[in-house]
PDB file of N, CA, C and O in Angstrom:
ATOM      1  N   UNK L   1     -19.701 -39.866  -0.145  1.00  0.00           N
ATOM      2  CA  UNK L   1     -18.359 -39.302  -0.169  1.00  0.00           C
ATOM      3  C   UNK L   1     -18.374 -38.078  -1.086  1.00  0.00           C
ATOM      4  O   UNK L   1     -18.842 -38.149  -2.206  1.00  0.00           O
ATOM      5  N   UNK L   2     -17.849 -36.930  -0.611  1.00  0.00           N
ATOM      6  CA  UNK L   2     -17.842 -35.729  -1.437  1.00  0.00           C
ATOM      7  C   UNK L   2     -16.852 -35.856  -2.595  1.00  0.00           C
ATOM      8  O   UNK L   2     -15.809 -36.476  -2.474  1.00  0.00           O
ATOM      9  N   UNK L   3     -17.249 -35.264  -3.696  1.00  0.00           N
ATOM     10  CA  UNK L   3     -16.376 -35.307  -4.869  1.00  0.00           C
ATOM     11  C   UNK L   3     -15.251 -34.286  -4.723  1.00  0.00           C
ATOM     12  O   UNK L   3     -15.237 -33.464  -3.812  1.00  0.00           O
ATOM     13  N   UNK L   4     -14.308 -34.331  -5.649  1.00  0.00           N
ATOM     14  CA  UNK L   4     -13.185 -33.401  -5.637  1.00  0.00           C
ATOM     15  C   UNK L   4     -13.688 -31.968  -5.800  1.00  0.00           C
ATOM     16  O   UNK L   4     -13.200 -31.048  -5.159  1.00  0.00           O
ATOM     17  N   UNK L   5     -14.700 -31.769  -6.648  1.00  0.00           N
ATOM     18  CA  UNK L   5     -15.253 -30.440  -6.871  1.00  0.00           C
ATOM     19  C   UNK L   5     -15.853 -29.875  -5.588  1.00  0.00           C
ATOM     20  O   UNK L   5     -15.713 -28.691  -5.308  1.00  0.00           O
ATOM     21  N   UNK L   6     -16.544 -30.713  -4.805  1.00  0.00           N
ATOM     22  CA  UNK L   6     -17.137 -30.249  -3.553  1.00  0.00           C
ATOM     23  C   UNK L   6     -16.048 -29.789  -2.581  1.00  0.00           C
ATOM     24  O   UNK L   6     -16.178 -28.761  -1.935  1.00  0.00           O
ATOM     25  N   UNK L   7     -14.994 -30.570  -2.458  1.00  0.00           N
ATOM     26  CA  UNK L   7     -13.914 -30.207  -1.557  1.00  0.00           C
ATOM     27  C   UNK L   7     -13.204 -28.942  -2.024  1.00  0.00           C
ATOM     28  O   UNK L   7     -12.821 -28.103  -1.221  1.00  0.00           O
ATOM     29  N   UNK L   8     -13.048 -28.754  -3.333  1.00  0.00           N
ATOM     30  CA  UNK L   8     -12.390 -27.567  -3.863  1.00  0.00           C
ATOM     31  C   UNK L   8     -13.221 -26.323  -3.593  1.00  0.00           C
ATOM     32  O   UNK L   8     -12.705 -25.291  -3.169  1.00  0.00           O
ATOM     33  N   UNK L   9     -14.533 -26.404  -3.796  1.00  0.00           N
ATOM     34  CA  UNK L   9     -15.382 -25.238  -3.556  1.00  0.00           C
ATOM     35  C   UNK L   9     -15.443 -24.901  -2.070  1.00  0.00           C
ATOM     36  O   UNK L   9     -15.501 -23.732  -1.697  1.00  0.00           O
ATOM     37  N   UNK L  10     -15.409 -25.927  -1.203  1.00  0.00           N
ATOM     38  CA  UNK L  10     -15.404 -25.666   0.228  1.00  0.00           C
ATOM     39  C   UNK L  10     -14.100 -24.975   0.643  1.00  0.00           C
ATOM     40  O   UNK L  10     -14.112 -24.035   1.428  1.00  0.00           O
ATOM     41  N   UNK L  11     -12.986 -25.420   0.089  1.00  0.00           N
ATOM     42  CA  UNK L  11     -11.702 -24.816   0.419  1.00  0.00           C
ATOM     43  C   UNK L  11     -11.644 -23.377  -0.072  1.00  0.00           C
ATOM     44  O   UNK L  11     -11.133 -22.502   0.599  1.00  0.00           O
ATOM     45  N   UNK L  12     -12.197 -23.129  -1.250  1.00  0.00           N
ATOM     46  CA  UNK L  12     -12.190 -21.776  -1.800  1.00  0.00           C
ATOM     47  C   UNK L  12     -13.052 -20.852  -0.968  1.00  0.00           C
ATOM     48  O   UNK L  12     -12.662 -19.732  -0.661  1.00  0.00           O
ATOM     49  N   UNK L  13     -14.229 -21.305  -0.559  1.00  0.00           N
ATOM     50  CA  UNK L  13     -15.101 -20.448   0.238  1.00  0.00           C
ATOM     51  C   UNK L  13     -14.513 -20.198   1.627  1.00  0.00           C
ATOM     52  O   UNK L  13     -14.711 -19.147   2.210  1.00  0.00           O
ATOM     53  N   UNK L  14     -13.745 -21.153   2.132  1.00  0.00           N
ATOM     54  CA  UNK L  14     -13.141 -20.971   3.448  1.00  0.00           C
ATOM     55  C   UNK L  14     -11.987 -19.965   3.400  1.00  0.00           C
ATOM     56  O   UNK L  14     -11.721 -19.295   4.374  1.00  0.00           O
ATOM     57  N   UNK L  15     -11.330 -19.844   2.264  1.00  0.00           N
ATOM     58  CA  UNK L  15     -10.182 -18.951   2.180  1.00  0.00           C
ATOM     59  C   UNK L  15     -10.519 -17.597   1.581  1.00  0.00           C
ATOM     60  O   UNK L  15      -9.686 -16.713   1.563  1.00  0.00           O
ATOM     61  N   UNK L  16     -11.716 -17.378   1.081  1.00  0.00           N
ATOM     62  CA  UNK L  16     -12.035 -16.117   0.416  1.00  0.00           C
ATOM     63  C   UNK L  16     -11.970 -14.896   1.342  1.00  0.00           C
ATOM     64  O   UNK L  16     -11.496 -13.861   0.911  1.00  0.00           O
ATOM     65  N   UNK L  17     -12.412 -14.957   2.612  1.00  0.00           N
ATOM     66  CA  UNK L  17     -12.243 -13.774   3.458  1.00  0.00           C
ATOM     67  C   UNK L  17     -10.766 -13.409   3.640  1.00  0.00           C
ATOM     68  O   UNK L  17     -10.400 -12.253   3.638  1.00  0.00           O
ATOM     69  N   UNK L  18      -9.925 -14.400   3.768  1.00  0.00           N
ATOM     70  CA  UNK L  18      -8.489 -14.157   3.897  1.00  0.00           C
ATOM     71  C   UNK L  18      -7.951 -13.510   2.629  1.00  0.00           C
ATOM     72  O   UNK L  18      -7.170 -12.584   2.678  1.00  0.00           O
ATOM     73  N   UNK L  19      -8.414 -13.981   1.485  1.00  0.00           N
ATOM     74  CA  UNK L  19      -7.975 -13.427   0.220  1.00  0.00           C
ATOM     75  C   UNK L  19      -8.438 -11.987   0.081  1.00  0.00           C
ATOM     76  O   UNK L  19      -7.684 -11.131  -0.380  1.00  0.00           O
ATOM     77  N   UNK L  20      -9.653 -11.678   0.488  1.00  0.00           N
ATOM     78  CA  UNK L  20     -10.144 -10.304   0.434  1.00  0.00           C
ATOM     79  C   UNK L  20      -9.325  -9.390   1.345  1.00  0.00           C
ATOM     80  O   UNK L  20      -8.994  -8.272   0.976  1.00  0.00           O
ATOM     81  N   UNK L  21      -8.980  -9.878   2.516  1.00  0.00           N
ATOM     82  CA  UNK L  21      -8.159  -9.088   3.430  1.00  0.00           C
ATOM     83  C   UNK L  21      -6.774  -8.849   2.833  1.00  0.00           C
ATOM     84  O   UNK L  21      -6.231  -7.752   2.939  1.00  0.00           O
ATOM     85  N   UNK L  22      -6.230  -9.882   2.206  1.00  0.00           N
ATOM     86  CA  UNK L  22      -4.923  -9.726   1.557  1.00  0.00           C
ATOM     87  C   UNK L  22      -4.999  -8.735   0.408  1.00  0.00           C
ATOM     88  O   UNK L  22      -4.091  -7.937   0.222  1.00  0.00           O
ATOM     89  N   UNK L  23      -6.065  -8.779  -0.352  1.00  0.00           N
ATOM     90  CA  UNK L  23      -6.226  -7.816  -1.459  1.00  0.00           C
ATOM     91  C   UNK L  23      -6.306  -6.393  -0.937  1.00  0.00           C
ATOM     92  O   UNK L  23      -5.696  -5.482  -1.501  1.00  0.00           O
ATOM     93  N   UNK L  24      -7.064  -6.173   0.119  1.00  0.00           N
ATOM     94  CA  UNK L  24      -7.164  -4.830   0.706  1.00  0.00           C
ATOM     95  C   UNK L  24      -5.806  -4.379   1.238  1.00  0.00           C
ATOM     96  O   UNK L  24      -5.419  -3.225   1.062  1.00  0.00           O
ATOM     97  N   UNK L  25      -5.098  -5.295   1.876  1.00  0.00           N
ATOM     98  CA  UNK L  25      -3.775  -4.974   2.410  1.00  0.00           C
ATOM     99  C   UNK L  25      -2.834  -4.541   1.290  1.00  0.00           C
ATOM    100  O   UNK L  25      -2.188  -3.499   1.382  1.00  0.00           O
ATOM    101  N   UNK L  26      -2.766  -5.323   0.216  1.00  0.00           N
ATOM    102  CA  UNK L  26      -1.860  -4.991  -0.882  1.00  0.00           C
ATOM    103  C   UNK L  26      -2.311  -3.748  -1.629  1.00  0.00           C
ATOM    104  O   UNK L  26      -1.470  -2.952  -2.072  1.00  0.00           O
ATOM    105  N   UNK L  27      -3.605  -3.540  -1.773  1.00  0.00           N
ATOM    106  CA  UNK L  27      -4.089  -2.322  -2.433  1.00  0.00           C
ATOM    107  C   UNK L  27      -3.716  -1.089  -1.622  1.00  0.00           C
ATOM    108  O   UNK L  27      -3.286  -0.069  -2.181  1.00  0.00           O
ATOM    109  N   UNK L  28      -3.843  -1.180  -0.315  1.00  0.00           N
ATOM    110  CA  UNK L  28      -3.463  -0.066   0.553  1.00  0.00           C
ATOM    111  C   UNK L  28      -1.958   0.177   0.486  1.00  0.00           C
ATOM    112  O   UNK L  28      -1.501   1.318   0.400  1.00  0.00           O
ATOM    113  N   UNK L  29      -1.199  -0.903   0.502  1.00  0.00           N
ATOM    114  CA  UNK L  29       0.252  -0.780   0.433  1.00  0.00           C
ATOM    115  C   UNK L  29       0.688  -0.124  -0.875  1.00  0.00           C
ATOM    116  O   UNK L  29       1.538   0.771  -0.885  1.00  0.00           O
ATOM    117  N   UNK L  30       0.088  -0.548  -1.976  1.00  0.00           N
ATOM    118  CA  UNK L  30       0.420   0.034  -3.284  1.00  0.00           C
ATOM    119  C   UNK L  30       0.033   1.509  -3.317  1.00  0.00           C
ATOM    120  O   UNK L  30       0.781   2.339  -3.854  1.00  0.00           O
ATOM    121  N   UNK L  31      -1.107   1.859  -2.735  1.00  0.00           N
ATOM    122  CA  UNK L  31      -1.537   3.262  -2.722  1.00  0.00           C
ATOM    123  C   UNK L  31      -0.525   4.137  -1.990  1.00  0.00           C
ATOM    124  O   UNK L  31      -0.177   5.233  -2.464  1.00  0.00           O
ATOM    125  N   UNK L  32      -0.025   3.677  -0.855  1.00  0.00           N
ATOM    126  CA  UNK L  32       0.978   4.446  -0.125  1.00  0.00           C
ATOM    127  C   UNK L  32       2.292   4.521  -0.897  1.00  0.00           C
ATOM    128  O   UNK L  32       2.965   5.565  -0.896  1.00  0.00           O
ATOM    129  N   UNK L  33       2.680   3.451  -1.549  1.00  0.00           N
ATOM    130  CA  UNK L  33       3.917   3.472  -2.324  1.00  0.00           C
ATOM    131  C   UNK L  33       3.796   4.419  -3.520  1.00  0.00           C
ATOM    132  O   UNK L  33       4.744   5.150  -3.832  1.00  0.00           O
ATOM    133  N   UNK L  34       2.653   4.431  -4.186  1.00  0.00           N
ATOM    134  CA  UNK L  34       2.436   5.349  -5.304  1.00  0.00           C
ATOM    135  C   UNK L  34       2.468   6.796  -4.811  1.00  0.00           C
ATOM    136  O   UNK L  34       3.085   7.663  -5.440  1.00  0.00           O
ATOM    137  N   UNK L  35       1.827   7.059  -3.687  1.00  0.00           N
ATOM    138  CA  UNK L  35       1.823   8.417  -3.139  1.00  0.00           C
ATOM    139  C   UNK L  35       3.235   8.880  -2.812  1.00  0.00           C
ATOM    140  O   UNK L  35       3.613  10.019  -3.110  1.00  0.00           O
ATOM    141  N   UNK L  36       4.036   8.006  -2.221  1.00  0.00           N
ATOM    142  CA  UNK L  36       5.408   8.407  -1.879  1.00  0.00           C
ATOM    143  C   UNK L  36       6.261   8.573  -3.136  1.00  0.00           C
ATOM    144  O   UNK L  36       7.085   9.488  -3.212  1.00  0.00           O
ATOM    145  N   UNK L  37       6.044   7.742  -4.150  1.00  0.00           N
ATOM    146  CA  UNK L  37       6.784   7.900  -5.398  1.00  0.00           C
ATOM    147  C   UNK L  37       6.415   9.214  -6.080  1.00  0.00           C
ATOM    148  O   UNK L  37       7.299   9.923  -6.586  1.00  0.00           O
ATOM    149  N   UNK L  38       5.130   9.559  -6.099  1.00  0.00           N
ATOM    150  CA  UNK L  38       4.706  10.823  -6.701  1.00  0.00           C
ATOM    151  C   UNK L  38       5.299  12.013  -5.944  1.00  0.00           C
ATOM    152  O   UNK L  38       5.698  13.016  -6.561  1.00  0.00           O
ATOM    153  N   UNK L  39       5.369  11.914  -4.630  1.00  0.00           N
ATOM    154  CA  UNK L  39       5.983  12.968  -3.832  1.00  0.00           C
ATOM    155  C   UNK L  39       7.463  13.115  -4.186  1.00  0.00           C
ATOM    156  O   UNK L  39       7.961  14.237  -4.341  1.00  0.00           O
ATOM    157  N   UNK L  40       8.153  12.007  -4.324  1.00  0.00           N
ATOM    158  CA  UNK L  40       9.561  12.054  -4.701  1.00  0.00           C
ATOM    159  C   UNK L  40       9.735  12.649  -6.094  1.00  0.00           C
ATOM    160  O   UNK L  40      10.606  13.496  -6.316  1.00  0.00           O
ATOM    161  N   UNK L  41       8.898  12.230  -7.036  1.00  0.00           N
ATOM    162  CA  UNK L  41       8.988  12.761  -8.399  1.00  0.00           C
ATOM    163  C   UNK L  41       8.706  14.263  -8.425  1.00  0.00           C
ATOM    164  O   UNK L  41       9.391  15.019  -9.130  1.00  0.00           O
ATOM    165  N   UNK L  42       7.721  14.702  -7.653  1.00  0.00           N
ATOM    166  CA  UNK L  42       7.421  16.132  -7.579  1.00  0.00           C
ATOM    167  C   UNK L  42       8.594  16.900  -6.971  1.00  0.00           C
ATOM    168  O   UNK L  42       8.960  17.981  -7.443  1.00  0.00           O
ATOM    169  N   UNK L  43       9.207  16.327  -5.959  1.00  0.00           N
ATOM    170  CA  UNK L  43      10.356  16.964  -5.319  1.00  0.00           C
ATOM    171  C   UNK L  43      11.516  17.125  -6.300  1.00  0.00           C
ATOM    172  O   UNK L  43      12.125  18.194  -6.395  1.00  0.00           O
ATOM    173  N   UNK L  44      11.819  16.090  -7.040  1.00  0.00           N
ATOM    174  CA  UNK L  44      12.909  16.148  -8.025  1.00  0.00           C
ATOM    175  C   UNK L  44      12.585  17.165  -9.111  1.00  0.00           C
ATOM    176  O   UNK L  44      13.446  17.931  -9.547  1.00  0.00           O
ATOM    177  N   UNK L  45      11.324  17.198  -9.538  1.00  0.00           N
ATOM    178  CA  UNK L  45      10.904  18.161 -10.556  1.00  0.00           C
ATOM    179  C   UNK L  45      11.050  19.588 -10.055  1.00  0.00           C
ATOM    180  O   UNK L  45      11.559  20.457 -10.775  1.00  0.00           O
ATOM    181  N   UNK L  46      10.606  19.832  -8.836  1.00  0.00           N
ATOM    182  CA  UNK L  46      10.744  21.174  -8.266  1.00  0.00           C
ATOM    183  C   UNK L  46      12.214  21.578  -8.165  1.00  0.00           C
ATOM    184  O   UNK L  46      12.577  22.730  -8.439  1.00  0.00           O
ATOM    185  N   UNK L  47      13.066  20.639  -7.760  1.00  0.00           N
ATOM    186  CA  UNK L  47      14.494  20.934  -7.656  1.00  0.00           C
ATOM    187  C   UNK L  47      15.062  21.297  -9.028  1.00  0.00           C
ATOM    188  O   UNK L  47      15.826  22.253  -9.156  1.00  0.00           O
ATOM    189  N   UNK L  48      14.678  20.516 -10.052  1.00  0.00           N
ATOM    190  CA  UNK L  48      15.181  20.766 -11.402  1.00  0.00           C
ATOM    191  C   UNK L  48      14.695  22.108 -11.941  1.00  0.00           C
ATOM    192  O   UNK L  48      15.379  22.739 -12.753  1.00  0.00           O
ATOM    193  N   UNK L  49      13.533  22.553 -11.503  1.00  0.00           N
ATOM    194  CA  UNK L  49      12.992  23.834 -11.944  1.00  0.00           C
ATOM    195  C   UNK L  49      13.565  25.012 -11.152  1.00  0.00           C
ATOM    196  O   UNK L  49      13.229  26.163 -11.429  1.00  0.00           O
ATOM    197  N   UNK L  50      14.392  24.729 -10.171  1.00  0.00           N
ATOM    198  CA  UNK L  50      15.042  25.797  -9.420  1.00  0.00           C
ATOM    199  C   UNK L  50      14.347  26.197  -8.141  1.00  0.00           C
ATOM    200  O   UNK L  50      14.728  27.175  -7.504  1.00  0.00           O
ATOM    201  N   UNK L  51      13.358  25.459  -7.723  1.00  0.00           N
ATOM    202  CA  UNK L  51      12.636  25.750  -6.476  1.00  0.00           C
ATOM    203  C   UNK L  51      13.148  24.826  -5.366  1.00  0.00           C
ATOM    204  O   UNK L  51      12.446  23.931  -4.907  1.00  0.00           O
ATOM    205  N   UNK L  52      14.382  25.054  -4.932  1.00  0.00           N
ATOM    206  CA  UNK L  52      15.013  24.145  -3.981  1.00  0.00           C
ATOM    207  C   UNK L  52      14.290  24.073  -2.639  1.00  0.00           C
ATOM    208  O   UNK L  52      14.149  22.989  -2.075  1.00  0.00           O
ATOM    209  N   UNK L  53      13.828  25.200  -2.129  1.00  0.00           N
ATOM    210  CA  UNK L  53      13.149  25.196  -0.831  1.00  0.00           C
ATOM    211  C   UNK L  53      11.862  24.377  -0.895  1.00  0.00           C
ATOM    212  O   UNK L  53      11.582  23.552  -0.014  1.00  0.00           O
ATOM    213  N   UNK L  54      11.079  24.574  -1.945  1.00  0.00           N
ATOM    214  CA  UNK L  54       9.858  23.794  -2.103  1.00  0.00           C
ATOM    215  C   UNK L  54      10.172  22.325  -2.338  1.00  0.00           C
ATOM    216  O   UNK L  54       9.450  21.441  -1.852  1.00  0.00           O
ATOM    217  N   UNK L  55      11.237  22.044  -3.071  1.00  0.00           N
ATOM    218  CA  UNK L  55      11.623  20.661  -3.339  1.00  0.00           C
ATOM    219  C   UNK L  55      11.980  19.926  -2.046  1.00  0.00           C
ATOM    220  O   UNK L  55      11.585  18.774  -1.850  1.00  0.00           O
ATOM    221  N   UNK L  56      12.701  20.614  -1.162  1.00  0.00           N
ATOM    222  CA  UNK L  56      13.057  20.000   0.123  1.00  0.00           C
ATOM    223  C   UNK L  56      11.800  19.745   0.952  1.00  0.00           C
ATOM    224  O   UNK L  56      11.635  18.681   1.552  1.00  0.00           O
ATOM    225  N   UNK L  57      10.891  20.717   0.956  1.00  0.00           N
ATOM    226  CA  UNK L  57       9.649  20.563   1.712  1.00  0.00           C
ATOM    227  C   UNK L  57       8.846  19.362   1.205  1.00  0.00           C
ATOM    228  O   UNK L  57       8.403  18.515   1.990  1.00  0.00           O
ATOM    229  N   UNK L  58       8.677  19.272  -0.108  1.00  0.00           N
ATOM    230  CA  UNK L  58       7.908  18.153  -0.678  1.00  0.00           C
ATOM    231  C   UNK L  58       8.661  16.834  -0.491  1.00  0.00           C
ATOM    232  O   UNK L  58       8.053  15.792  -0.237  1.00  0.00           O
ATOM    233  N   UNK L  59       9.990  16.872  -0.567  1.00  0.00           N
ATOM    234  CA  UNK L  59      10.783  15.663  -0.351  1.00  0.00           C
ATOM    235  C   UNK L  59      10.628  15.101   1.049  1.00  0.00           C
ATOM    236  O   UNK L  59      10.741  13.891   1.256  1.00  0.00           O
ATOM    237  N   UNK L  60      10.337  15.961   2.006  1.00  0.00           N
ATOM    238  CA  UNK L  60      10.111  15.493   3.377  1.00  0.00           C
ATOM    239  C   UNK L  60       8.790  14.745   3.532  1.00  0.00           C
ATOM    240  O   UNK L  60       8.564  14.083   4.545  1.00  0.00           O
ATOM    241  N   UNK L  61       7.925  14.840   2.548  1.00  0.00           N
ATOM    242  CA  UNK L  61       6.665  14.099   2.607  1.00  0.00           C
ATOM    243  C   UNK L  61       6.898  12.601   2.469  1.00  0.00           C
ATOM    244  O   UNK L  61       6.125  11.794   2.995  1.00  0.00           O
ATOM    245  N   UNK L  62       7.943  12.200   1.752  1.00  0.00           N
ATOM    246  CA  UNK L  62       8.165  10.777   1.467  1.00  0.00           C
ATOM    247  C   UNK L  62       8.264   9.952   2.754  1.00  0.00           C
ATOM    248  O   UNK L  62       7.501   8.989   2.923  1.00  0.00           O
ATOM    249  N   UNK L  63       9.152  10.275   3.697  1.00  0.00           N
ATOM    250  CA  UNK L  63       9.185   9.458   4.917  1.00  0.00           C
ATOM    251  C   UNK L  63       7.907   9.580   5.747  1.00  0.00           C
ATOM    252  O   UNK L  63       7.516   8.627   6.434  1.00  0.00           O
ATOM    253  N   UNK L  64       7.247  10.733   5.664  1.00  0.00           N
ATOM    254  CA  UNK L  64       5.983  10.885   6.400  1.00  0.00           C
ATOM    255  C   UNK L  64       4.909   9.960   5.834  1.00  0.00           C
ATOM    256  O   UNK L  64       4.153   9.339   6.587  1.00  0.00           O
ATOM    257  N   UNK L  65       4.849   9.860   4.523  1.00  0.00           N
ATOM    258  CA  UNK L  65       3.874   8.962   3.880  1.00  0.00           C
ATOM    259  C   UNK L  65       4.200   7.516   4.234  1.00  0.00           C
ATOM    260  O   UNK L  65       3.294   6.723   4.536  1.00  0.00           O
ATOM    261  N   UNK L  66       5.471   7.164   4.221  1.00  0.00           N
ATOM    262  CA  UNK L  66       5.864   5.798   4.589  1.00  0.00           C
ATOM    263  C   UNK L  66       5.511   5.501   6.049  1.00  0.00           C
ATOM    264  O   UNK L  66       5.042   4.402   6.362  1.00  0.00           O
ATOM    265  N   UNK L  67       5.725   6.458   6.931  1.00  0.00           N
ATOM    266  CA  UNK L  67       5.385   6.257   8.345  1.00  0.00           C
ATOM    267  C   UNK L  67       3.888   6.080   8.536  1.00  0.00           C
ATOM    268  O   UNK L  67       3.448   5.188   9.272  1.00  0.00           O
ATOM    269  N   UNK L  68       3.111   6.916   7.874  1.00  0.00           N
ATOM    270  CA  UNK L  68       1.657   6.783   7.956  1.00  0.00           C
ATOM    271  C   UNK L  68       1.207   5.436   7.399  1.00  0.00           C
ATOM    272  O   UNK L  68       0.360   4.759   7.985  1.00  0.00           O
ATOM    273  N   UNK L  69       1.801   5.037   6.283  1.00  0.00           N
ATOM    274  CA  UNK L  69       1.466   3.738   5.704  1.00  0.00           C
ATOM    275  C   UNK L  69       1.774   2.594   6.644  1.00  0.00           C
ATOM    276  O   UNK L  69       0.998   1.645   6.774  1.00  0.00           O
ATOM    277  N   UNK L  70       2.901   2.687   7.326  1.00  0.00           N
ATOM    278  CA  UNK L  70       3.265   1.648   8.295  1.00  0.00           C
ATOM    279  C   UNK L  70       2.252   1.577   9.429  1.00  0.00           C
ATOM    280  O   UNK L  70       1.831   0.490   9.823  1.00  0.00           O
ATOM    281  N   UNK L  71       1.853   2.721   9.929  1.00  0.00           N
ATOM    282  CA  UNK L  71       0.852   2.743  11.008  1.00  0.00           C
ATOM    283  C   UNK L  71      -0.475   2.159  10.557  1.00  0.00           C
ATOM    284  O   UNK L  71      -1.099   1.363  11.258  1.00  0.00           O
ATOM    285  N   UNK L  72      -0.918   2.552   9.377  1.00  0.00           N
ATOM    286  CA  UNK L  72      -2.207   2.065   8.863  1.00  0.00           C
ATOM    287  C   UNK L  72      -2.153   0.566   8.589  1.00  0.00           C
ATOM    288  O   UNK L  72      -3.045  -0.183   8.980  1.00  0.00           O
ATOM    289  N   UNK L  73      -1.092   0.112   7.924  1.00  0.00           N
ATOM    290  CA  UNK L  73      -1.006  -1.291   7.555  1.00  0.00           C
ATOM    291  C   UNK L  73      -0.764  -2.192   8.756  1.00  0.00           C
ATOM    292  O   UNK L  73      -1.220  -3.331   8.776  1.00  0.00           O
ATOM    293  N   UNK L  74      -0.059  -1.711   9.773  1.00  0.00           N
ATOM    294  CA  UNK L  74       0.122  -2.506  10.979  1.00  0.00           C
ATOM    295  C   UNK L  74      -1.215  -2.705  11.680  1.00  0.00           C
ATOM    296  O   UNK L  74      -1.514  -3.796  12.147  1.00  0.00           O
ATOM    297  N   UNK L  75      -2.032  -1.680  11.712  1.00  0.00           N
ATOM    298  CA  UNK L  75      -3.371  -1.801  12.288  1.00  0.00           C
ATOM    299  C   UNK L  75      -4.243  -2.742  11.514  1.00  0.00           C
ATOM    300  O   UNK L  75      -5.046  -3.472  12.066  1.00  0.00           O
ATOM    301  N   UNK L  76      -4.079  -2.802  10.181  1.00  0.00           N
ATOM    302  CA  UNK L  76      -4.860  -3.703   9.333  1.00  0.00           C
ATOM    303  C   UNK L  76      -4.564  -5.155   9.660  1.00  0.00           C
ATOM    304  O   UNK L  76      -5.445  -5.972   9.690  1.00  0.00           O
ATOM    305  N   UNK L  77      -3.290  -5.487   9.845  1.00  0.00           N
ATOM    306  CA  UNK L  77      -2.888  -6.878  10.020  1.00  0.00           C
ATOM    307  C   UNK L  77      -3.234  -7.443  11.388  1.00  0.00           C
ATOM    308  O   UNK L  77      -3.331  -8.630  11.558  1.00  0.00           O
ATOM    309  N   UNK L  78      -3.416  -6.595  12.391  1.00  0.00           N
ATOM    310  CA  UNK L  78      -3.667  -7.102  13.731  1.00  0.00           C
ATOM    311  C   UNK L  78      -5.109  -7.480  13.956  1.00  0.00           C
ATOM    312  O   UNK L  78      -5.431  -8.116  14.940  1.00  0.00           O
ATOM    313  N   UNK L  79      -5.965  -7.096  13.069  1.00  0.00           N
ATOM    314  CA  UNK L  79      -7.388  -7.443  13.242  1.00  0.00           C
ATOM    315  C   UNK L  79      -7.686  -8.848  12.908  1.00  0.00           C
ATOM    316  O   UNK L  79      -7.121  -9.552  12.231  1.00  0.00           O
TER     317      UNK L  79
END
């Protein structure tokens, strides 16, 4: 009869690929969120400095980054 330790190590090894996939998914998600936040911060900074046209242009990157992130992450989960 297998001991508790044997069953625990078997369960851990069986779930590790799933955990690695989840880590990659969350790391990718965080990277896209950081990129969109930096774009928003840059846009606000440009606006405050008086460069309204550039601020609007950079501000439009935020939804584009979110859309790209959605496309990439949706492809990740279907595999």
